[in-house]
Amino acid sequence: MHRTRTRLLAAIAAVGALALGACAGSDASTSAGGGAADGGTSTVRINQAFQSLLYLPLYVAEDQGFFEQEGIDVEIATGGGGTQSWSAVLGGSAEFSIQDPVFVPKAREAGGEGVVVAGIQNAPTVFILGSDPAPLQDDLELLNGKRVVVSPQPDTTWALMTLMIEEHGLEDVTLVNVPIGNELAAVASGQADYALAVEPQISQGESEGLNVVYSFSEDPSRSPFAFSSLTGLPSWIEENPEAALGTVTAFQRASTAIYADPEAAVATAEKYFPDLDPATVEAAVMRMIEAKGYPEDVLVTQEAWDNNLEIALLVENVQAYPSDATSYENNVDVELAQAAHAAIAEQD
């Protein structure tokens, strides 16, 4: 990625020049990322797998003006699933996608290209709900002999529960597969004792009398975890370094803002999810902030990558790990996140 680094350094140098010009009374843009070399804007299309509270940094970056600040005119589309969102990037209808980053090494195993440029969800913000309030965090044997709702194989909740059973030697645990979004009904109807789910189902379940009894993000062997990421093509980044840097910088600003002003983050979430009860939205966002689900630093670390790919290997989403096709070094672009930090420091 040396050519990319050279272009990114040039982009940061241009930021400094623009900032000096602004101090001198110029009308030139002072965008930290520099969406366009001439201080104008660049259109960047981002395809999200779903409209999801997991992707709150995207909505904060748009709603609170961080894309605009970085010279980016963002266009957001929803694919309906990780496969569709990543396909939008491969097909050229989007510059970036947001979904499980495993699609990047899968593409490389098939002889294609792809790269992870920023973290969107940096912890496995999956929780276990049950009608029984007894906590499981330090007593997983309470799951023995129980029925547990998970999403269909090989989805994440199935993989996490399967790994938990194996690692802790749990016995007679029956996995009940239900479509995503139907977890609460299965527990409420007595089909199962517990359910694995993500927000906002977790906060909705609490409001209906269920109990949060386990958090996967509190397991130090699971966090950090590259749960959802911003992904794109190295070829596009190479040709559009200013726009790529501006985009990642906007996400870094958004992630910082979520922790600096949680109330504003909740207000943004309420705008993007008007059909949800505001109390549920607030509880869901605050739970994910507490779990460090949103990344404080968008740079995806080796540990976060390892934790994802080890599970991806378990469920056979990748053929091997580690390998040239699946390695951290070949799949994660740390230079953009590092350059974003430098660009923010230059402006601030």
Coordinates of C-alpha atoms in Angstrom, one line a residue:
M1 CA 0.0 0.0 0.0
H2 CA 3.0 2.3 -0.4
R3 CA 1.5 4.2 -3.3
T4 CA -1.7 4.8 -1.3
R5 CA 0.5 6.1 1.6
T6 CA 2.2 8.6 -0.7
R7 CA -1.1 9.9 -2.0
L8 CA -2.5 10.1 1.5
L9 CA 0.5 12.1 2.8
A10 CA 0.0 14.4 -0.2
A11 CA -3.6 14.8 0.7
I12 CA -2.7 15.7 4.3
A13 CA -0.2 18.2 3.0
A14 CA -2.9 19.8 1.0
V15 CA -5.0 20.0 4.1
G16 CA -2.3 22.1 5.8
A17 CA -2.1 24.4 2.8
L18 CA -5.8 24.9 2.8
A19 CA -5.8 25.6 6.5
L20 CA -3.1 28.2 6.1
G21 CA -5.1 29.8 3.3
A22 CA -8.2 30.0 5.4
C23 CA -6.2 31.7 8.2
A24 CA -5.1 34.3 5.7
G25 CA -8.7 35.1 4.8
S26 CA -9.1 32.8 1.8
D27 CA -12.5 31.2 0.9
A28 CA -10.8 27.8 0.3
S29 CA -12.2 24.8 2.0
T30 CA -10.6 23.8 5.4
S31 CA -11.9 20.2 5.2
A32 CA -9.6 17.9 7.2
G33 CA -10.0 15.1 4.8
G34 CA -10.2 17.1 1.7
G35 CA -13.0 15.5 -0.3
A36 CA -11.5 17.0 -3.5
A37 CA -8.1 18.4 -4.2
D38 CA -9.5 21.8 -5.2
G39 CA -11.5 22.2 -2.0
G40 CA -14.8 21.1 -3.6
T41 CA -16.9 18.1 -2.7
S42 CA -16.7 14.5 -3.8
T43 CA -19.8 12.2 -4.0
V44 CA -19.3 9.0 -2.1
R45 CA -21.9 6.2 -2.2
I46 CA -22.2 4.0 0.9
N47 CA -24.3 0.8 0.8
Q48 CA -25.3 -0.5 4.3
A49 CA -26.5 -4.0 4.8
F50 CA -29.4 -2.9 6.9
Q51 CA -30.8 0.2 8.5
S52 CA -29.4 -0.7 11.9
L53 CA -28.5 0.9 15.2
L54 CA -25.2 -1.0 14.9
Y55 CA -24.4 1.5 12.1
L56 CA -25.0 4.6 14.2
P57 CA -21.6 6.2 13.3
L58 CA -22.9 6.4 9.7
Y59 CA -26.0 8.3 10.7
V60 CA -24.1 10.6 13.1
A61 CA -21.6 11.4 10.4
E62 CA -24.4 12.4 8.0
D63 CA -26.8 14.0 10.5
Q64 CA -24.1 16.0 12.4
G65 CA -22.4 17.3 9.3
F66 CA -19.1 15.4 9.5
F67 CA -19.2 14.2 5.9
E68 CA -19.9 17.7 4.7
Q69 CA -17.1 19.0 6.9
E70 CA -14.8 16.6 5.1
G71 CA -15.9 17.6 1.6
I72 CA -18.0 14.5 1.1
D73 CA -21.5 14.5 -0.4
V74 CA -22.6 11.1 0.9
E75 CA -25.3 9.0 -0.7
I76 CA -26.6 6.1 1.5
A77 CA -28.4 3.1 0.1
T78 CA -29.5 -0.1 1.9
G79 CA -28.7 -3.5 0.3
G80 CA -30.8 -5.8 2.4
G81 CA -27.9 -8.0 3.5
G82 CA -24.2 -8.2 3.7
T83 CA -23.9 -10.0 0.4
Q84 CA -25.9 -7.4 -1.5
S85 CA -24.0 -4.5 0.1
W86 CA -20.6 -5.9 -0.8
S87 CA -21.9 -6.8 -4.3
A88 CA -22.8 -3.1 -4.7
V89 CA -19.1 -2.2 -4.2
L90 CA -17.9 -5.0 -6.6
G91 CA -20.5 -3.9 -9.2
G92 CA -19.5 -0.3 -9.0
S93 CA -22.8 1.1 -7.7
A94 CA -21.1 2.0 -4.3
E95 CA -17.7 3.1 -3.2
F96 CA -18.0 1.6 0.2
S97 CA -20.2 -0.9 2.0
I98 CA -21.0 -1.6 5.7
Q99 CA -21.4 -5.2 6.8
D100 CA -19.5 -8.1 8.4
P101 CA -15.9 -7.5 7.1
V102 CA -15.6 -11.2 6.3
F103 CA -16.7 -10.5 2.8
V104 CA -13.3 -9.0 2.1
P105 CA -11.1 -12.1 2.8
K106 CA -13.8 -14.2 1.1
A107 CA -13.3 -12.1 -2.0
R108 CA -9.5 -12.5 -1.8
E109 CA -9.8 -16.2 -1.4
A110 CA -11.8 -16.2 -4.7
G111 CA -9.0 -14.2 -6.4
G112 CA -10.7 -10.7 -6.0
E113 CA -9.8 -7.6 -4.1
G114 CA -11.1 -5.7 -1.1
V115 CA -10.0 -3.9 2.0
V116 CA -11.4 -2.9 5.4
V117 CA -10.8 0.8 6.1
A118 CA -12.7 1.6 9.3
G119 CA -14.5 -0.1 12.2
I120 CA -18.2 0.6 12.6
Q121 CA -19.0 -1.8 15.4
N122 CA -16.0 -2.9 17.3
A123 CA -17.4 -5.4 19.8
P124 CA -19.7 -8.4 19.6
T125 CA -22.7 -6.5 20.9
V126 CA -24.8 -9.7 21.1
F127 CA -26.7 -10.3 24.4
I128 CA -28.7 -13.2 25.9
L129 CA -32.2 -12.5 27.0
G130 CA -34.3 -14.8 29.2
S131 CA -37.4 -15.0 31.3
D132 CA -35.3 -16.1 34.2
P133 CA -33.4 -13.1 35.7
A134 CA -30.5 -15.2 37.1
P135 CA -27.3 -13.8 35.5
L136 CA -25.2 -16.1 33.3
Q137 CA -22.1 -14.0 33.0
D138 CA -20.2 -15.9 35.7
D139 CA -22.3 -19.1 35.7
L140 CA -22.8 -20.4 32.1
E141 CA -23.7 -23.9 33.4
L142 CA -27.2 -22.5 34.0
L143 CA -27.5 -23.0 30.2
N144 CA -27.2 -26.8 30.5
G145 CA -30.3 -28.5 29.4
K146 CA -31.9 -25.3 28.1
R147 CA -33.3 -24.3 24.7
V148 CA -31.5 -21.2 23.2
V149 CA -32.7 -19.2 20.2
V150 CA -30.1 -18.3 17.6
S151 CA -30.2 -17.2 14.0
P152 CA -29.8 -19.9 11.3
Q153 CA -26.4 -21.4 10.7
P154 CA -23.9 -19.9 9.9
D155 CA -25.0 -16.5 11.2
T156 CA -23.1 -14.7 14.0
T157 CA -25.4 -15.6 16.9
W158 CA -25.4 -19.3 15.9
A159 CA -21.6 -19.2 15.7
L160 CA -21.1 -17.4 19.1
M161 CA -23.4 -19.8 20.9
T162 CA -21.8 -22.9 19.2
L163 CA -18.4 -21.7 20.2
M164 CA -19.6 -21.0 23.8
I165 CA -20.9 -24.5 24.1
E166 CA -17.7 -26.0 22.8
E167 CA -15.3 -23.8 24.9
H168 CA -17.2 -24.2 28.2
G169 CA -18.2 -27.8 27.8
L170 CA -21.9 -27.1 28.1
E171 CA -24.3 -30.0 28.0
D172 CA -27.7 -30.7 26.4
V173 CA -28.1 -27.2 25.1
T174 CA -30.7 -27.2 22.3
L175 CA -30.3 -24.5 19.6
V176 CA -33.6 -23.2 18.2
N177 CA -33.1 -21.5 14.8
V178 CA -35.4 -18.7 14.1
P179 CA -35.2 -15.9 11.4
I180 CA -33.5 -12.7 12.6
G181 CA -36.1 -10.4 14.2
N182 CA -38.2 -13.2 15.7
E183 CA -36.0 -14.0 18.7
L184 CA -38.3 -12.4 21.4
A185 CA -41.5 -14.1 20.2
A186 CA -39.8 -17.5 20.5
V187 CA -38.9 -16.9 24.2
A188 CA -42.2 -15.2 25.0
S189 CA -44.2 -18.1 23.5
G190 CA -42.2 -20.7 25.5
Q191 CA -40.4 -22.2 22.5
A192 CA -37.1 -21.5 24.2
D193 CA -35.6 -20.4 27.5
Y194 CA -33.1 -17.9 26.2
A195 CA -32.4 -16.0 23.0
L196 CA -29.3 -14.4 21.5
A197 CA -30.1 -11.0 19.9
V198 CA -28.8 -7.5 19.1
E199 CA -30.3 -4.1 19.6
P200 CA -33.0 -2.9 19.4
Q201 CA -34.5 -6.3 20.1
I202 CA -32.7 -6.4 23.4
S203 CA -34.1 -3.2 24.8
Q204 CA -37.5 -4.1 23.3
G205 CA -37.3 -7.4 25.2
E206 CA -36.5 -5.7 28.4
S207 CA -39.5 -3.4 28.0
E208 CA -41.6 -6.5 27.7
G209 CA -40.4 -8.1 30.9
L210 CA -37.5 -10.2 29.7
N211 CA -34.0 -10.0 31.3
V212 CA -30.6 -9.3 29.9
V213 CA -28.5 -12.1 31.5
Y214 CA -25.3 -12.2 29.4
S215 CA -23.2 -9.8 27.3
F216 CA -20.7 -11.3 24.8
S217 CA -18.9 -7.9 24.7
E218 CA -18.0 -8.3 28.4
D219 CA -16.1 -11.5 27.6
P220 CA -12.4 -10.3 27.3
S221 CA -11.7 -13.1 24.9
R222 CA -14.2 -11.8 22.5
S223 CA -13.5 -8.0 22.5
P224 CA -12.4 -6.1 20.5
F225 CA -14.2 -7.7 17.6
A226 CA -14.5 -6.5 14.0
F227 CA -18.3 -6.9 14.0
S228 CA -19.2 -4.4 11.3
S229 CA -16.8 -2.5 9.1
L230 CA -16.5 0.0 6.3
T231 CA -15.1 -1.9 3.2
G232 CA -14.1 -0.9 -0.3
L233 CA -11.7 -1.6 -3.1
P234 CA -8.0 -0.8 -3.0
S235 CA -8.2 0.3 -6.7
W236 CA -10.8 2.9 -6.0
I237 CA -8.9 4.2 -2.9
E238 CA -5.7 4.4 -4.9
E239 CA -7.5 6.6 -7.5
N240 CA -9.4 8.7 -5.0
P241 CA -7.2 9.2 -1.9
E242 CA -8.7 12.5 -0.9
A243 CA -12.3 11.2 -1.0
A244 CA -11.3 8.0 0.8
L245 CA -9.5 10.0 3.5
G246 CA -12.4 12.4 3.9
T247 CA -14.8 9.5 4.3
V248 CA -12.8 7.7 7.0
T249 CA -12.1 11.0 8.8
A250 CA -15.8 11.7 8.9
F251 CA -16.4 8.3 10.6
Q252 CA -13.6 9.0 13.1
R253 CA -15.2 12.3 14.0
A254 CA -18.6 10.6 14.3
S255 CA -17.3 7.9 16.6
T256 CA -15.6 10.4 18.8
A257 CA -18.8 12.5 18.9
I258 CA -20.9 9.5 20.0
Y259 CA -18.8 9.2 23.2
A260 CA -18.4 12.9 23.7
D261 CA -22.1 13.7 23.5
P262 CA -24.3 10.5 23.9
E263 CA -27.4 12.6 24.1
A264 CA -26.8 14.0 20.6
A265 CA -26.1 10.5 19.4
V266 CA -29.4 9.3 20.8
A267 CA -31.2 12.3 19.1
T268 CA -29.7 11.3 15.8
A269 CA -30.7 7.7 16.3
E270 CA -34.3 8.8 17.0
K271 CA -34.4 10.6 13.7
Y272 CA -33.2 7.6 11.7
F273 CA -35.6 5.2 13.6
P274 CA -38.8 7.1 14.0
D275 CA -40.9 4.0 14.2
L276 CA -39.2 2.8 17.4
D277 CA -40.2 4.0 20.8
P278 CA -37.8 6.7 21.8
A279 CA -37.1 5.1 25.2
T280 CA -36.1 1.9 23.4
V281 CA -33.8 3.8 21.1
E282 CA -32.1 5.6 24.0
A283 CA -31.7 2.3 26.0
A284 CA -30.3 0.6 22.9
V285 CA -27.7 3.3 22.1
M286 CA -26.6 3.7 25.7
R287 CA -26.2 -0.1 26.0
M288 CA -23.9 -0.2 23.0
I289 CA -21.9 2.8 24.2
E290 CA -21.4 1.1 27.5
A291 CA -20.3 -2.1 25.7
K292 CA -17.8 0.0 23.6
G293 CA -19.6 -1.3 20.5
Y294 CA -19.0 1.8 18.6
P295 CA -15.3 2.2 18.0
E296 CA -13.5 5.0 19.9
D297 CA -10.8 4.6 17.2
V298 CA -11.9 3.5 13.8
L299 CA -8.6 1.7 13.1
V300 CA -9.4 -2.0 13.1
T301 CA -6.8 -3.8 15.2
Q302 CA -5.1 -7.1 14.7
E303 CA -6.9 -8.5 17.8
A304 CA -10.3 -7.4 16.5
W305 CA -9.6 -9.0 13.2
D306 CA -8.4 -12.3 14.8
N307 CA -11.5 -12.5 16.9
N308 CA -13.7 -12.2 13.8
L309 CA -11.8 -14.5 11.6
E310 CA -11.4 -17.3 14.1
I311 CA -15.2 -17.5 14.2
A312 CA -15.4 -17.2 10.4
L313 CA -13.2 -20.2 10.2
L314 CA -15.3 -22.1 12.7
V315 CA -18.5 -21.6 10.5
E316 CA -16.5 -22.1 7.3
N317 CA -17.0 -18.6 6.0
V318 CA -13.3 -18.7 5.1
Q319 CA -11.2 -21.6 3.9
A320 CA -8.3 -21.0 6.1
Y321 CA -7.0 -18.6 8.8
P322 CA -4.4 -17.3 8.8
S323 CA -3.4 -17.3 5.1
D324 CA -2.3 -14.8 2.5
A325 CA -5.9 -14.3 1.5
T326 CA -7.3 -13.8 5.0
S327 CA -4.4 -12.1 6.9
Y328 CA -4.8 -8.9 8.8
E329 CA -2.0 -7.3 6.8
N330 CA -3.6 -8.0 3.4
N331 CA -7.2 -7.1 4.4
V332 CA -7.0 -4.1 6.7
D333 CA -5.8 -0.7 5.5
V334 CA -4.6 1.0 8.7
E335 CA -3.1 3.9 6.7
L336 CA -6.4 5.6 6.1
A337 CA -7.3 5.6 9.8
Q338 CA -3.9 6.8 10.8
A339 CA -4.0 9.6 8.2
A340 CA -7.5 10.5 9.5
H341 CA -6.0 11.0 12.9
A342 CA -3.3 13.3 11.5
A343 CA -5.8 15.2 9.4
I344 CA -8.0 15.9 12.5
A345 CA -5.0 17.0 14.5
E346 CA -4.0 19.3 11.6
Q347 CA -7.4 21.0 11.6
D348 CA -8.1 21.0 15.3

